[in-house]
Short mmCIF file of C-alpha atoms in Angstrom, two decimals:
data_model
loop_
_atom_site.label_atom_id
_atom_site.label_comp_id
_atom_site.label_asym_id
_atom_site.label_seq_id
_atom_site.Cartn_x
_atom_site.Cartn_y
_atom_site.Cartn_z
CA UNK A 19 -44.34 154.85 6.59
CA UNK A 20 -41.33 155.98 8.16
CA UNK A 21 -39.31 155.67 5.16
CA UNK A 22 -42.39 157.48 3.22
CA UNK A 23 -41.75 160.56 6.11
CA UNK A 24 -38.15 160.08 5.46
CA UNK A 25 -38.02 160.37 2.02
CA UNK A 26 -40.03 163.76 2.45
CA UNK A 27 -37.47 164.67 5.07
CA UNK A 28 -34.65 163.86 2.56
CA UNK A 29 -35.85 165.72 -0.39
CA UNK A 30 -36.42 168.78 1.63
CA UNK A 31 -33.05 168.84 2.50
CA UNK A 32 -32.06 168.63 -0.83
CA UNK A 33 -34.40 171.33 -2.11
CA UNK A 34 -32.88 173.57 1.25
CA UNK A 35 -29.22 173.29 -0.06
CA UNK A 36 -29.87 173.34 -3.49
CA UNK A 37 -31.65 176.62 -2.80
CA UNK A 38 -28.94 177.55 -0.48
CA UNK A 39 -25.95 176.71 -3.25
CA UNK A 40 -28.16 178.35 -5.95
CA UNK A 41 -28.47 181.69 -3.29
CA UNK A 42 -24.42 181.36 -3.10
CA UNK A 43 -23.45 181.18 -6.86
CA UNK A 44 -25.88 184.19 -7.30
CA UNK A 45 -24.03 185.98 -4.34
CA UNK A 46 -20.49 185.17 -5.12
CA UNK A 47 -21.48 186.10 -9.23
CA UNK A 48 -22.81 189.64 -8.86
CA UNK A 49 -21.35 190.28 -5.15
CA UNK A 50 -17.06 191.61 -4.75
CA UNK A 51 -14.54 192.60 -6.90
CA UNK A 52 -15.11 192.73 -10.36
CA UNK A 53 -13.66 194.03 -13.54
CA UNK A 54 -15.98 196.69 -14.81
CA UNK A 55 -14.72 197.72 -18.57
CA UNK A 56 -14.73 193.82 -18.91
CA UNK A 57 -17.38 192.85 -17.49
CA UNK A 58 -19.43 195.13 -19.61
CA UNK A 59 -18.42 194.16 -22.27
CA UNK A 60 -18.51 190.49 -22.08
CA UNK A 61 -22.69 191.65 -21.00
CA UNK A 62 -23.53 193.38 -24.27
CA UNK A 63 -22.43 190.00 -25.82
CA UNK A 64 -24.46 188.14 -23.86
CA UNK A 65 -27.28 190.89 -24.41
CA UNK A 66 -27.40 190.39 -28.11
CA UNK A 67 -27.39 186.30 -27.27
CA UNK A 68 -30.13 186.77 -24.67
CA UNK A 69 -31.93 190.07 -25.27
CA UNK A 70 -31.59 190.68 -29.27
CA UNK A 71 -31.94 187.39 -31.13
CA UNK A 72 -35.11 186.90 -28.97
CA UNK A 73 -36.55 189.75 -30.35
CA UNK A 74 -38.35 187.87 -33.02
CA UNK A 75 -39.78 185.50 -31.08
CA UNK A 76 -41.11 188.03 -28.76
CA UNK A 77 -42.32 190.02 -31.62
CA UNK A 78 -44.03 187.65 -33.08
CA UNK A 79 -45.64 186.34 -30.46
CA UNK A 80 -47.27 189.93 -28.90
CA UNK A 81 -48.82 190.88 -32.50
CA UNK A 82 -50.20 187.69 -32.73
CA UNK A 83 -51.60 187.68 -29.32
CA UNK A 84 -52.53 191.38 -29.56
CA UNK A 85 -54.56 190.31 -32.53
CA UNK A 86 -56.24 187.29 -30.75
CA UNK A 87 -56.89 189.69 -27.92
CA UNK A 88 -58.33 192.24 -30.55
CA UNK A 89 -60.62 189.66 -31.78
CA UNK A 90 -61.88 188.26 -28.58
CA UNK A 91 -61.99 191.43 -26.84
CA UNK A 92 -64.29 192.77 -30.02
CA UNK A 93 -66.62 189.49 -30.04
CA UNK A 94 -67.36 190.03 -25.94
CA UNK A 95 -67.69 193.33 -26.57
CA UNK A 96 -69.94 194.38 -28.68
CA UNK A 97 -72.09 192.28 -27.24
CA UNK A 98 -72.59 195.05 -24.90
CA UNK A 99 -72.58 197.81 -27.76
CA UNK A 100 -69.04 198.95 -25.89
CA UNK A 101 -66.56 198.25 -28.89
CA UNK A 102 -64.92 201.02 -28.13
CA UNK A 103 -63.35 200.46 -25.44
CA UNK A 104 -61.25 197.57 -27.17
CA UNK A 105 -58.07 199.72 -26.95
CA UNK A 106 -58.51 200.08 -23.19
CA UNK A 107 -58.94 196.08 -22.95
CA UNK A 108 -56.10 195.25 -25.09
CA UNK A 109 -53.49 197.49 -23.48
CA UNK A 110 -54.79 196.94 -19.83
CA UNK A 111 -54.77 192.86 -20.34
CA UNK A 112 -51.22 193.31 -21.98
CA UNK A 113 -49.43 195.98 -19.75
CA UNK A 114 -50.50 193.67 -16.29
CA UNK A 115 -50.63 190.48 -17.24
CA UNK A 116 -49.95 189.19 -20.79
CA UNK A 117 -46.49 191.48 -21.20
CA UNK A 118 -44.50 190.29 -18.72
CA UNK A 119 -45.84 186.64 -18.61
CA UNK A 120 -45.74 185.68 -21.69
CA UNK A 121 -42.33 187.23 -22.24
CA UNK A 122 -41.26 185.40 -19.32
CA UNK A 123 -42.13 182.43 -20.55
CA UNK A 124 -40.88 182.45 -23.91
CA UNK A 125 -37.62 183.94 -22.31
CA UNK A 126 -37.48 181.02 -20.47
CA UNK A 127 -37.88 178.13 -23.04
CA UNK A 128 -35.82 181.17 -25.92
CA UNK A 129 -33.06 181.91 -23.61
CA UNK A 130 -33.04 180.40 -20.50
CA UNK A 131 -32.57 176.63 -21.58
CA UNK A 132 -29.62 178.20 -24.12
CA UNK A 133 -28.12 179.59 -21.33
CA UNK A 134 -28.10 176.42 -19.19
CA UNK A 135 -26.79 174.27 -22.16
CA UNK A 136 -23.93 176.89 -22.75
CA UNK A 137 -22.94 176.56 -19.10
CA UNK A 138 -23.60 172.99 -18.77
CA UNK A 139 -21.55 172.07 -22.02
CA UNK A 140 -18.57 174.81 -20.63
CA UNK A 141 -18.50 172.63 -17.46
CA UNK A 142 -18.47 169.34 -19.03
CA UNK A 143 -15.91 170.12 -21.40
CA UNK A 144 -13.55 171.15 -18.73
CA UNK A 145 -13.77 174.91 -19.79
CA UNK A 146 -14.62 175.86 -16.19
CA UNK A 147 -12.22 174.37 -14.71
CA UNK A 148 -9.56 175.59 -16.66
CA UNK A 149 -10.95 179.10 -16.30
CA UNK A 150 -10.56 178.64 -12.32
CA UNK A 151 -6.68 177.52 -12.96
CA UNK A 152 -6.07 180.19 -15.07
CA UNK A 153 -7.19 182.25 -11.72
CA UNK A 154 -10.46 182.87 -13.46
CA UNK A 155 -13.29 183.01 -11.12
CA UNK A 156 -15.93 181.40 -13.75
CA UNK A 157 -18.51 183.02 -11.81
CA UNK A 158 -17.41 185.93 -12.50
CA UNK A 159 -16.31 185.72 -15.87
CA UNK A 160 -19.31 183.59 -17.33
CA UNK A 161 -22.09 183.29 -14.71
CA UNK A 162 -22.56 187.47 -13.84
CA UNK A 163 -22.49 188.33 -17.19
CA UNK A 164 -25.42 185.75 -18.71
CA UNK A 165 -27.49 186.86 -15.32
CA UNK A 166 -26.86 190.56 -16.16
CA UNK A 167 -27.73 190.42 -19.81
CA UNK A 168 -31.25 188.39 -18.99
CA UNK A 169 -31.86 191.20 -16.43
CA UNK A 170 -31.54 193.53 -18.43
CA UNK A 171 -33.01 192.29 -21.72
CA UNK A 172 -36.31 191.11 -20.10
CA UNK A 173 -37.93 194.17 -19.12
CA UNK A 174 -36.98 195.20 -22.19
CA UNK A 175 -38.66 192.29 -24.33
CA UNK A 176 -41.45 192.77 -21.85
CA UNK A 177 -42.14 196.24 -23.28
CA UNK A 178 -41.46 195.52 -26.69
CA UNK A 179 -44.09 192.97 -26.66
CA UNK A 180 -46.32 194.90 -24.80
CA UNK A 181 -46.22 197.70 -28.06
CA UNK A 182 -46.50 195.15 -30.39
CA UNK A 183 -49.53 193.70 -29.24
CA UNK A 184 -51.01 197.01 -28.87
CA UNK A 185 -50.40 197.46 -32.53
CA UNK A 186 -51.60 194.11 -32.81
CA UNK A 187 -54.96 194.71 -31.77
CA UNK A 188 -55.18 198.01 -33.66
CA UNK A 189 -54.16 195.91 -36.80
CA UNK A 190 -57.57 193.64 -35.66
CA UNK A 191 -59.68 196.13 -34.23
CA UNK A 192 -59.20 199.36 -36.50
CA UNK A 193 -57.88 198.14 -39.99
CA UNK A 194 -60.47 195.60 -40.10
CA UNK A 195 -63.35 195.04 -37.78
CA UNK A 196 -63.78 198.52 -38.00
CA UNK A 197 -63.51 200.06 -34.78
CA UNK A 198 -63.02 203.70 -34.43
CA UNK A 199 -59.63 204.38 -34.47
CA UNK A 200 -59.63 207.42 -32.34
CA UNK A 201 -62.05 206.08 -29.04
CA UNK A 202 -59.75 203.32 -29.31
CA UNK A 203 -56.52 205.04 -29.03
CA UNK A 204 -57.84 207.77 -26.78
CA UNK A 205 -59.50 205.29 -24.73
CA UNK A 206 -56.59 203.26 -24.02
CA UNK A 207 -54.71 206.35 -23.12
CA UNK A 208 -57.21 207.73 -20.54
CA UNK A 209 -57.55 203.70 -19.02
CA UNK A 210 -53.64 202.98 -19.23
CA UNK A 211 -52.11 204.64 -15.95
CA UNK A 212 -48.12 204.83 -15.72
CA UNK A 213 -47.62 204.24 -12.59
CA UNK A 214 -50.53 201.99 -11.98
CA UNK A 215 -49.67 199.44 -15.27
CA UNK A 216 -47.15 200.23 -16.96
CA UNK A 217 -44.74 200.53 -13.68
CA UNK A 218 -46.23 197.41 -12.09
CA UNK A 219 -45.84 195.46 -15.40
CA UNK A 220 -42.03 196.51 -15.52
CA UNK A 221 -41.32 196.04 -11.70
CA UNK A 222 -43.21 192.88 -12.19
CA UNK A 223 -40.75 191.83 -15.51
CA UNK A 224 -37.48 192.95 -13.43
CA UNK A 225 -38.60 190.47 -10.79
CA UNK A 226 -39.26 187.12 -13.70
CA UNK A 227 -36.31 188.37 -14.99
CA UNK A 228 -34.01 187.59 -12.15
CA UNK A 229 -35.58 184.61 -10.84
CA UNK A 230 -35.27 182.90 -15.04
CA UNK A 231 -32.03 183.83 -15.50
CA UNK A 232 -31.09 183.11 -11.60
CA UNK A 233 -32.39 179.61 -12.62
CA UNK A 234 -30.98 179.10 -16.26
CA UNK A 235 -27.35 180.05 -14.83
CA UNK A 236 -27.95 177.57 -11.90
CA UNK A 237 -29.23 175.08 -13.80
CA UNK A 238 -26.41 175.09 -15.92
CA UNK A 239 -23.59 175.67 -13.49
CA UNK A 240 -24.83 172.75 -11.09
CA UNK A 241 -25.19 170.33 -13.43
CA UNK A 242 -24.06 166.50 -13.63
CA UNK A 243 -21.52 166.82 -16.37
CA UNK A 244 -22.94 164.03 -19.11
CA UNK A 245 -24.94 164.36 -21.85
CA UNK A 246 -27.90 163.58 -20.11
CA UNK A 247 -27.32 165.85 -17.14
CA UNK A 248 -26.95 168.16 -19.46
CA UNK A 249 -30.88 167.88 -20.69
CA UNK A 250 -31.88 166.62 -17.60
CA UNK A 251 -30.85 170.67 -16.42
CA UNK A 252 -31.84 172.39 -19.94
CA UNK A 253 -35.74 170.50 -18.90
CA UNK A 254 -35.71 171.87 -15.20
CA UNK A 255 -34.57 175.17 -16.41
CA UNK A 256 -37.40 175.40 -18.69
CA UNK A 257 -40.11 174.21 -16.46
CA UNK A 258 -39.15 176.00 -12.63
CA UNK A 259 -38.70 179.09 -14.27
CA UNK A 260 -41.98 178.54 -16.12
CA UNK A 261 -44.12 177.41 -12.77
CA UNK A 262 -41.99 179.97 -10.58
CA UNK A 263 -43.11 182.87 -12.99
CA UNK A 264 -46.82 181.64 -13.17
CA UNK A 265 -46.77 181.51 -8.86
CA UNK A 266 -45.01 184.61 -8.41
CA UNK A 267 -47.24 186.35 -10.89
CA UNK A 268 -50.59 185.28 -8.85
CA UNK A 269 -48.61 186.59 -5.58
CA UNK A 270 -47.36 190.15 -7.65
CA UNK A 271 -50.94 190.59 -8.56
CA UNK A 272 -52.28 189.98 -5.43
CA UNK A 273 -49.98 192.46 -4.13
CA UNK A 274 -50.10 195.42 -6.98
CA UNK A 275 -53.80 194.91 -7.88
CA UNK A 276 -55.49 193.40 -4.90
CA UNK A 277 -56.94 196.23 -3.24
CA UNK A 278 -58.75 197.58 -6.48
CA UNK B 116 11.78 180.59 2.33
CA UNK B 117 12.67 177.99 -0.46
CA UNK B 118 11.98 174.63 0.39
CA UNK B 119 13.12 171.61 -1.30
CA UNK B 120 9.65 170.81 -2.29
CA UNK B 121 7.52 172.62 -4.39
CA UNK B 122 4.29 170.71 -3.54
CA UNK B 123 3.73 169.08 0.07
CA UNK B 124 1.41 166.48 1.14
CA UNK B 125 0.51 165.49 4.10
CA UNK B 126 -2.08 162.63 5.39
CA UNK B 127 -4.76 163.45 2.78
CA UNK B 128 -8.27 161.47 2.98
CA UNK B 129 -10.51 162.29 0.57
CA UNK B 130 -13.92 160.72 -0.43
CA UNK B 131 -16.41 160.51 -3.38
CA UNK B 132 -19.72 159.90 -2.06
CA UNK B 133 -19.32 156.85 0.10
CA UNK B 134 -15.84 155.97 -2.16
CA UNK B 135 -12.43 155.98 -0.20
CA UNK B 136 -10.42 157.90 -3.29
CA UNK B 137 -7.00 158.70 -0.76
CA UNK B 138 -6.86 157.23 2.63
CA UNK B 139 -3.91 158.76 4.49
CA UNK B 140 -1.88 159.79 1.34
CA UNK B 141 1.74 161.75 2.29
CA UNK B 142 3.78 162.52 -1.26
CA UNK B 143 6.56 165.59 -1.81
CA UNK B 144 6.98 166.99 -5.37
CA UNK B 145 10.73 168.42 -5.76
CA UNK B 146 11.18 171.98 -7.06
CA UNK B 147 12.55 171.80 -10.15
CA UNK B 148 12.35 168.59 -11.41
CA UNK B 149 10.16 166.58 -13.23
CA UNK B 150 7.65 164.36 -11.17
CA UNK B 151 5.77 161.78 -12.79
CA UNK B 152 2.59 160.46 -10.96
CA UNK B 153 1.81 157.10 -12.34
CA UNK B 154 -0.59 154.05 -10.99
CA UNK B 155 -3.87 151.81 -12.13
CA UNK B 156 -6.97 153.78 -13.61
CA UNK B 157 -9.16 154.61 -11.47
CA UNK B 158 -6.27 155.25 -8.32
CA UNK B 159 -7.96 158.97 -8.53
CA UNK B 160 -4.41 160.82 -9.60
CA UNK B 161 -6.64 163.21 -11.80
CA UNK B 162 -8.02 163.76 -8.26
CA UNK B 163 -4.25 164.50 -7.13
CA UNK B 164 -4.16 167.02 -9.04
CA UNK B 165 -7.28 168.80 -8.39
CA UNK B 166 -6.62 168.88 -4.81
CA UNK B 167 -3.17 171.17 -5.30
CA UNK B 168 -4.88 173.25 -7.75
CA UNK B 169 -7.86 173.84 -5.09
CA UNK B 170 -10.24 173.08 -7.08
CA UNK B 171 -11.30 169.88 -4.72
CA UNK B 172 -10.90 169.74 -0.54
CA UNK B 173 -9.23 167.42 1.00
CA UNK B 174 -11.82 165.50 4.15
CA UNK B 175 -8.98 165.82 6.21
CA UNK B 176 -4.61 166.45 5.70
CA UNK B 177 -3.01 169.37 4.18
CA UNK B 178 -2.02 170.07 0.77
CA UNK B 179 0.54 172.75 0.71
CA UNK B 180 1.66 174.37 -2.38
CA UNK B 181 5.09 176.50 -1.63
CA UNK B 182 4.46 176.73 1.49
CA UNK B 183 0.85 177.51 0.97
CA UNK B 184 -1.67 175.29 2.10
CA UNK B 185 -4.19 175.45 -0.26
CA UNK B 186 -7.17 173.92 1.28
CA UNK B 187 -7.48 176.76 4.06
CA UNK B 188 -6.39 179.92 1.12
CA UNK B 189 -9.38 182.15 0.54
CA UNK B 190 -11.23 182.49 -2.55
CA UNK B 191 -9.12 185.46 -4.26
CA UNK B 192 -5.77 183.78 -2.71
CA UNK B 193 -6.52 180.32 -4.08
CA UNK B 194 -6.85 182.47 -7.63
CA UNK B 195 -3.95 184.59 -7.19
CA UNK B 196 -1.95 180.85 -6.17
CA UNK B 197 -3.36 179.48 -9.68
CA UNK B 198 -1.87 181.94 -11.92
CA UNK B 199 1.39 180.72 -10.73
CA UNK B 200 -0.07 177.06 -12.07
CA UNK B 201 -0.31 176.18 -15.16
CA UNK B 202 -2.35 172.88 -15.95
CA UNK B 203 -3.17 170.81 -19.09
CA UNK B 204 -6.45 169.01 -18.97
CA UNK B 205 -7.07 165.81 -20.47
CA UNK B 206 -9.45 167.86 -23.20
CA UNK B 207 -7.84 170.41 -23.43
CA UNK B 208 -10.54 172.73 -22.69
CA UNK B 209 -10.13 175.24 -25.21
CA UNK B 210 -12.60 178.11 -25.48
CA UNK B 211 -15.33 176.86 -28.20
CA UNK B 212 -15.82 180.22 -28.91
CA UNK B 213 -12.63 181.65 -29.32
CA UNK B 214 -9.96 180.98 -31.86
CA UNK B 215 -6.53 179.42 -31.34
CA UNK B 216 -4.71 182.68 -30.74
CA UNK B 217 -7.50 184.07 -28.15
CA UNK B 218 -7.49 180.78 -26.45
CA UNK B 219 -3.82 181.35 -25.85
CA UNK B 220 -3.76 184.97 -25.09
CA UNK B 221 -6.72 184.96 -22.89
CA UNK B 222 -4.12 184.34 -19.28
CA UNK B 223 -2.45 187.34 -20.55
CA UNK B 224 -5.39 189.06 -21.36
CA UNK B 225 -7.18 188.57 -18.14
CA UNK B 226 -3.48 188.90 -16.06
CA UNK B 227 -1.12 191.62 -17.42
CA UNK B 228 -1.13 195.23 -18.61
CA UNK B 229 0.73 193.91 -21.91
CA UNK B 230 0.24 195.69 -25.16
CA UNK B 231 -1.43 194.10 -27.96
CA UNK B 232 1.93 193.64 -29.72
CA UNK B 233 3.47 192.25 -27.33
CA UNK B 234 0.95 189.54 -26.27
CA UNK B 235 1.09 188.99 -30.53
CA UNK B 236 4.40 188.63 -29.55
CA UNK B 237 4.09 186.28 -26.94
CA UNK B 238 1.45 184.01 -28.51
CA UNK B 239 3.58 183.19 -31.68
CA UNK B 240 6.18 182.25 -29.25
CA UNK B 241 4.36 180.12 -26.98
CA UNK B 242 2.44 178.68 -30.49
CA UNK B 243 6.15 178.07 -31.97
CA UNK B 244 7.11 175.77 -29.02
CA UNK B 245 4.60 173.38 -29.47
CA UNK B 246 5.01 173.81 -33.53
CA UNK B 247 1.43 174.83 -34.21
CA UNK B 248 2.28 178.80 -35.51
CA UNK B 249 0.54 177.79 -38.36
CA UNK B 250 -2.82 177.43 -37.08
CA UNK B 251 -3.26 180.22 -35.20
CA UNK B 252 -6.12 181.65 -36.62
CA UNK B 253 -8.43 178.26 -36.70
CA UNK B 254 -10.39 177.74 -34.33
CA UNK B 255 -10.87 174.69 -31.60
CA UNK B 256 -13.46 172.87 -33.70
CA UNK B 257 -10.71 172.88 -36.61
CA UNK B 258 -8.23 170.93 -34.71
CA UNK B 259 -7.35 166.72 -34.02
CA UNK B 260 -7.65 166.63 -30.22
CA UNK B 261 -4.37 165.73 -30.46
CA UNK B 262 -3.62 169.85 -31.52
CA UNK B 263 -6.11 170.91 -29.45
CA UNK B 264 -3.66 169.84 -26.28
CA UNK B 265 -1.00 171.47 -27.85
CA UNK B 266 -2.63 174.15 -27.96
CA UNK B 267 -3.80 173.89 -24.40
CA UNK B 268 -0.36 173.54 -23.12
CA UNK B 269 0.84 177.15 -25.00
CA UNK B 270 -2.18 178.69 -23.39
CA UNK B 271 -0.84 176.87 -20.17
CA UNK B 272 2.23 178.44 -20.20
CA UNK B 273 1.72 181.70 -21.75
CA UNK B 274 1.80 183.25 -17.89
CA UNK B 275 5.14 181.31 -17.73
CA UNK B 276 3.82 179.47 -14.20
CA UNK B 277 6.49 178.30 -11.54
CA UNK B 278 4.34 174.84 -11.95
CA UNK B 279 2.42 173.33 -15.16
CA UNK B 280 0.50 170.22 -14.12
CA UNK B 281 0.01 167.73 -17.11
CA UNK B 282 -3.31 165.42 -17.05
CA UNK B 283 -2.63 162.57 -19.17
CA UNK B 284 -0.41 164.59 -22.00
CA UNK B 285 0.16 161.69 -24.27
CA UNK B 286 -3.16 160.51 -25.18
CA UNK B 287 -4.01 160.78 -28.78
CA UNK B 288 -0.91 161.50 -29.81
CA UNK B 289 0.75 160.10 -32.57
CA UNK B 290 4.51 158.46 -32.42
CA UNK B 291 6.12 162.46 -33.32
CA UNK B 292 3.80 163.99 -31.60
CA UNK B 293 4.61 162.04 -28.76
CA UNK B 294 8.59 162.43 -29.01
CA UNK B 295 8.07 166.39 -29.77
CA UNK B 296 6.02 166.58 -26.22
CA UNK B 297 7.92 164.61 -24.48
CA UNK B 298 10.95 166.77 -25.40
CA UNK B 299 9.74 169.92 -25.06
CA UNK B 300 7.85 168.59 -21.17
CA UNK B 301 11.83 168.25 -20.42
CA UNK B 302 12.93 171.36 -22.29
CA UNK B 303 10.03 173.55 -20.60
CA UNK B 304 11.35 172.00 -16.81
CA UNK B 305 14.74 172.96 -17.98
CA UNK B 306 14.80 175.93 -19.61
CA UNK B 307 12.40 177.72 -17.64
CA UNK B 308 13.22 176.27 -14.06
CA UNK B 309 9.57 174.51 -14.17
CA UNK B 310 8.13 172.02 -11.81
CA UNK B 311 6.34 169.34 -13.42
CA UNK B 312 3.83 167.06 -12.78
CA UNK B 313 2.70 164.40 -15.20
CA UNK B 314 0.03 162.11 -14.74
CA UNK B 315 0.22 159.26 -17.40
CA UNK B 316 -0.43 156.03 -18.38
CA UNK B 317 2.43 155.88 -21.39
CA UNK B 318 4.69 154.32 -18.36
CA UNK B 319 7.82 153.96 -20.46
CA UNK B 320 7.80 157.35 -21.77
CA UNK B 321 6.97 159.27 -18.55
CA UNK B 322 9.66 157.47 -17.09
CA UNK B 323 11.99 158.55 -19.48
CA UNK B 324 12.02 162.41 -18.62
CA UNK B 325 10.76 162.06 -15.41
CA UNK B 326 12.95 162.75 -12.21
CA UNK B 327 11.08 161.67 -9.91
CA UNK B 328 8.25 158.72 -9.78
CA UNK B 329 5.25 159.02 -7.34
CA UNK B 330 3.29 155.84 -8.00
CA UNK B 331 -0.34 155.53 -6.10
CA UNK B 332 -1.96 152.53 -5.46
CA UNK B 333 -4.88 151.16 -3.22
CA UNK B 334 -5.46 154.58 -1.85
CA UNK B 335 -2.13 155.39 -1.03
CA UNK B 336 1.54 156.24 -2.65
CA UNK B 337 3.04 152.59 -3.07
CA UNK B 338 6.47 153.98 -4.48
CA UNK B 339 7.98 157.39 -4.22
CA UNK B 340 11.79 157.76 -5.61
CA UNK B 341 13.54 157.92 -8.54
CA UNK B 342 12.98 156.00 -12.16
CA UNK B 343 16.07 154.05 -11.79
CA UNK B 344 15.37 153.29 -7.87
CA UNK B 345 11.34 151.98 -9.29
CA UNK B 346 12.89 149.86 -11.94
CA UNK B 347 15.17 148.34 -9.39
CA UNK B 348 12.62 147.74 -7.03
CA UNK B 349 11.33 144.45 -5.63
CA UNK B 350 8.49 145.59 -4.22
CA UNK B 351 5.72 142.98 -5.66
CA UNK B 352 2.98 145.76 -6.35
CA UNK B 353 5.54 148.16 -8.35
CA UNK B 354 7.32 145.09 -10.39
CA UNK B 355 3.50 144.22 -11.35
CA UNK B 356 2.66 147.29 -12.45
CA UNK B 357 5.84 147.84 -14.36
CA UNK B 358 5.44 145.04 -15.98
CA UNK B 359 1.43 144.70 -16.20
CA UNK B 360 0.97 141.23 -14.54
CA UNK B 361 -2.86 140.61 -14.37
CA UNK B 362 -1.67 139.42 -10.75
CA UNK B 363 -0.51 140.44 -7.91
CA UNK B 364 -1.36 143.18 -4.70
CA UNK B 365 -3.08 145.57 -6.99
CA UNK B 366 -6.62 144.21 -7.86
CA UNK B 367 -7.55 144.95 -11.38
CA UNK B 368 -11.04 144.43 -10.85
CA UNK B 369 -13.22 146.93 -9.04
CA UNK B 370 -14.76 145.99 -5.61
CA UNK B 371 -17.21 143.29 -6.27
CA UNK B 372 -19.24 140.81 -4.14
CA UNK B 373 -17.83 137.10 -5.63
CA UNK B 374 -18.88 136.10 -9.36
CA UNK B 375 -20.39 132.83 -7.64
CA UNK B 376 -22.46 134.64 -5.23
CA UNK B 377 -23.49 137.57 -8.55
CA UNK B 378 -24.19 134.34 -10.34
CA UNK B 379 -26.23 132.25 -8.16
#
C-alpha cells in the first residue's frame, strides 16, 4: 500500500519535472536575442521539411474524408428529404472539427515523429553537444526553427485540408449523387460563419500546432541518446501528441461552441 | 591577467546518478602546453572535458578556465567562453546535413563577418592542414570514421581557439593517420600557442608529444607532472598503468559483490 502511494508520488513528481523541463526548453528556445535573418532562413527550410512535404498526405486525406462525409451525409439527409443541406453539413464538420483535429493527428504522425527522430539522432551523434562547444545554442539553432515551422505550417495545412475536403464532398454529393450544385454551395456559404466557424477552427489549429510541435521537439531534445531511446521517444511523440490533441479538442469545443 | 594555468580544477565532486565519478579532483592544465589526460576506462576522462566546457556542472568544487569560473557563468557568457575553445568529439560529430566545406565554415559563418572568399580561404587552409582539402565537396557520410575526425579537427581549429580539447583523437586512425595527427597536434600547439588537452588510450603515442600528464584513477588525480617523471615513478598505481599489469591498486573489475556470492 505504502509502495503504491509512493509510486503515485514518484510518477507525479517525474511528470511535473518533465513538464518543467519542457517549459524551460521552450522558453529558452523562443525567448531572447536571436539572429533574425539566419533564423528565418532556417525556419523556412524547416517549413519546407515539416509543412510542404506533409502536403500530399494532407491533401489525399482531406479529399477522402470530404468524400466520405458527402456519402454518409447524403444517405442520412435523404431520409429527411434535405439533401440540399449537404454542403452545410460537410463544411461545418470540416471547419469546426475534422479539419483541425485530423490534420493535427496526421501532422503528429508525419512531421512530429520525424522532428523527434531528427533531433534525437543529432543528440545521439553528439551534434548538439558539438554545436554547444562551437558556441551556438542548439535550442536556438535547432529547436526554435523547428518549433516555429510547426506552428506556422499546421494551421495552413489545416485550411488546405478543409478546402480539399469541401471539394471532395462536392465531388461525391454533386457530381456523383446528384445534389443540386447551386443549393450545395449556397447553403454552405450561408451557414458557415467566418468568426464562429472558420476563425474558431484556426484557433484550434494554432493551439494544436503549438502542443504537437512542442511535444515533438521536447521528446527529441530530452531523449536518452540510444537507438532504443529514440524509438521510445518517437512513439511517445505520436501517442502524447494525439492524446493531447483529442483532449484539448473537447475542451476547446466546449468553450467555443458550448453555449450554442 | 595571465596566469600559468589555463584551466584550474579544484576539489571537484561529480556524481552520475549514484555513481561517484570524481571525489575531490584537483588538477591544473598549464597554458600553451600539451596536457595528456590518461587513466583506465570509465574513470571519466571525457567527463572532465565536459566539465571544462561547461556542458556538465560539478556538484561542488570549482572549474576555472582562464580565470573564469565555468559552472557559475551565465548562459551567454558561457557561450562566449566556448568560442575560445575548440573540442574534437570522439565521434567527430560533424553536421550530417552539411558538406565538409560547410562543416568547417560553420563556426566562421556564425561567429564572424568574413565574406565568402575569405571563408573559403580559411576553410581550405584548415582542411589542407589535416590533409583533406580534396574532400572539400564530399558529405560526412562519404568519409571514413578517421577522416570524419580529421574534418572535425579542421572545424575545431577554424576559429583559432586558445584551447583545444581532443577526445580520443587517435582511435580508428591507421598508423600513417596516427603519425600525421600526432605531428599535427604538436604543430598546432607550437605554431598557434594553443593550450591542448588530449584524452587518449594510446598511452605511448600521447606521452611522446605531451608536456604534462594528468592521470585519473579511483575518482581522483593519481599523478600529475611531466611524462619523464611519470615514466620514472615508482608509485604502484602509475607503474601498473604504464605497464598494463592486471594486478595492482587499480581495479579492472567494475564494482560487484564477490564472485562466490554471485554464483551461489
